[in-house]
Coordinates of C-alpha atoms in Angstrom, one line a residue:
X22 CA 1.1 17.7 -28.7
X23 CA 2.9 15.6 -26.2
X24 CA 4.8 16.8 -23.1
X25 CA 8.5 17.0 -23.4
X26 CA 10.6 14.9 -21.1
X27 CA 13.1 17.0 -19.2
X28 CA 16.4 15.2 -18.7
X29 CA 17.7 15.1 -15.1
X30 CA 21.3 15.8 -15.2
X31 CA 22.1 17.0 -11.8
X32 CA 22.9 14.7 -8.8
X33 CA 22.6 15.5 -5.2
X34 CA 24.1 13.1 -2.8
X35 CA 22.6 12.6 0.8
X36 CA 23.7 10.2 3.4
X37 CA 21.4 8.6 5.7
X38 CA 21.9 6.3 9.0
X39 CA 20.5 2.9 8.5
X40 CA 17.5 3.9 10.7
X41 CA 16.8 6.9 8.7
X42 CA 16.9 5.0 5.4
X43 CA 14.7 2.3 6.8
X44 CA 12.1 4.9 7.9
X45 CA 12.3 6.5 4.5
X46 CA 11.8 3.2 2.8
X47 CA 8.8 2.4 5.0
X48 CA 7.2 5.8 4.3
X49 CA 7.8 5.2 0.5
X50 CA 5.8 1.9 0.7
X51 CA 2.9 3.9 1.8
X52 CA 2.8 6.1 -1.2
X53 CA 2.1 5.8 -4.9
X54 CA 5.7 6.8 -5.8
X55 CA 7.4 3.9 -7.7
X56 CA 11.0 4.7 -7.0
X57 CA 12.9 6.1 -4.0
X58 CA 14.3 9.0 -6.2
X59 CA 10.7 10.1 -7.1
X60 CA 9.8 10.1 -3.5
X61 CA 12.7 12.1 -2.4
X62 CA 12.3 14.6 -5.3
X63 CA 8.7 15.2 -4.4
X64 CA 9.6 15.6 -0.7
X65 CA 12.3 18.2 -1.5
X66 CA 10.3 20.1 -4.0
X67 CA 7.2 20.0 -1.6
X68 CA 5.1 18.3 -4.3
X69 CA 1.9 16.4 -3.3
X70 CA 2.5 12.8 -2.4
X71 CA -0.5 10.5 -2.4
X72 CA -0.6 8.4 0.6
X73 CA -2.2 4.9 0.4
X74 CA -4.1 3.6 3.4
X75 CA -4.7 -0.1 3.8
X76 CA -7.1 -2.0 5.8
X77 CA -5.2 -4.7 7.6
X78 CA -8.2 -7.0 8.3
X79 CA -9.1 -6.9 4.5
X80 CA -5.4 -7.7 3.6
X81 CA -5.7 -10.8 5.9
X82 CA -8.8 -11.8 4.1
X83 CA -7.2 -11.4 0.7
X84 CA -4.3 -13.6 1.8
X85 CA -6.8 -16.2 2.9
X86 CA -8.6 -15.9 -0.3
X87 CA -5.4 -16.4 -2.3
X88 CA -4.6 -19.6 -0.3
X89 CA -8.1 -20.9 -0.7
X90 CA -8.0 -20.3 -4.4
X91 CA -4.8 -22.3 -4.7
X92 CA -6.3 -25.2 -2.9
X93 CA -9.4 -24.9 -4.9
X94 CA -7.4 -25.1 -8.1
X95 CA -5.6 -28.1 -7.0
X96 CA -8.7 -29.8 -6.2
X97 CA -10.4 -28.9 -9.4
X98 CA -7.3 -30.4 -11.2
X99 CA -7.5 -33.6 -9.3
X100 CA -11.2 -33.9 -9.9
X101 CA -10.7 -33.4 -13.7
X102 CA -8.0 -36.2 -13.6
X103 CA -10.4 -38.5 -11.9
X104 CA -13.2 -37.8 -14.4
X105 CA -10.9 -38.5 -17.3
X106 CA -9.8 -41.7 -15.7
X107 CA -13.5 -42.7 -15.2
X108 CA -13.9 -42.3 -18.9
X109 CA -11.2 -44.7 -19.5
X110 CA -12.4 -47.4 -17.1
X111 CA -13.5 -50.9 -18.5
X112 CA -14.2 -53.0 -15.5
X113 CA -16.5 -52.8 -12.5
X114 CA -13.8 -53.1 -9.7
X115 CA -12.1 -50.1 -11.0
X116 CA -15.3 -48.1 -11.2
X117 CA -16.0 -49.0 -7.6
X118 CA -12.5 -47.8 -6.5
X119 CA -13.0 -44.5 -8.5
X120 CA -16.4 -44.0 -6.7
X121 CA -14.8 -44.2 -3.3
X122 CA -12.0 -42.0 -4.0
X123 CA -14.2 -39.3 -5.8
X124 CA -16.5 -39.2 -2.7
X125 CA -13.5 -38.1 -0.6
X126 CA -12.5 -35.6 -3.1
X127 CA -16.1 -34.2 -3.3
X128 CA -16.3 -34.0 0.5
X129 CA -13.0 -32.1 0.4
X130 CA -14.3 -29.7 -2.4
X131 CA -17.4 -28.9 -0.5
X132 CA -15.4 -28.2 2.6
X133 CA -13.2 -25.8 0.8
X134 CA -16.1 -24.1 -0.9
X135 CA -17.8 -23.6 2.3
X136 CA -14.5 -21.9 3.6
X137 CA -14.5 -19.7 0.6
X138 CA -18.2 -18.8 1.0
X139 CA -17.5 -17.8 4.8
X140 CA -14.5 -15.7 3.8
X141 CA -16.5 -13.9 1.1
X142 CA -19.2 -13.2 3.6
X143 CA -16.5 -11.9 6.0
X144 CA -15.2 -9.5 3.3
X145 CA -18.8 -8.4 2.4
X146 CA -19.5 -7.6 6.2
X147 CA -16.2 -5.7 6.3
X148 CA -17.2 -3.5 3.2
X149 CA -20.7 -2.8 4.5
X150 CA -19.4 -1.2 7.7

């Protein structure tokens, strides 16, 4: 049998200064509560509130990884376009031009891959602490 939802029909109005409200919102961000009303209700009724702790250095690594992933996706798309163009080439001068441009893209791709590897090693070292 499922749990019955209790309808909340009573409203309590509370006024806060801008500073108090900002402090409350900051505390809310560090919990698993999805809404401010849920957070306030748990506080008032002395219910347990799960607090989340975040590792700032790991967050920085994740932001860097997201940036590198975006760059890597763009490089992959460019490389795929170049390969498609290679399949359509008919003359030798076009082929020489493609080889020169693909070499630069290859170097860029290897550089980004190295950056990703270094970032992954940094994250692994952080986790092993």
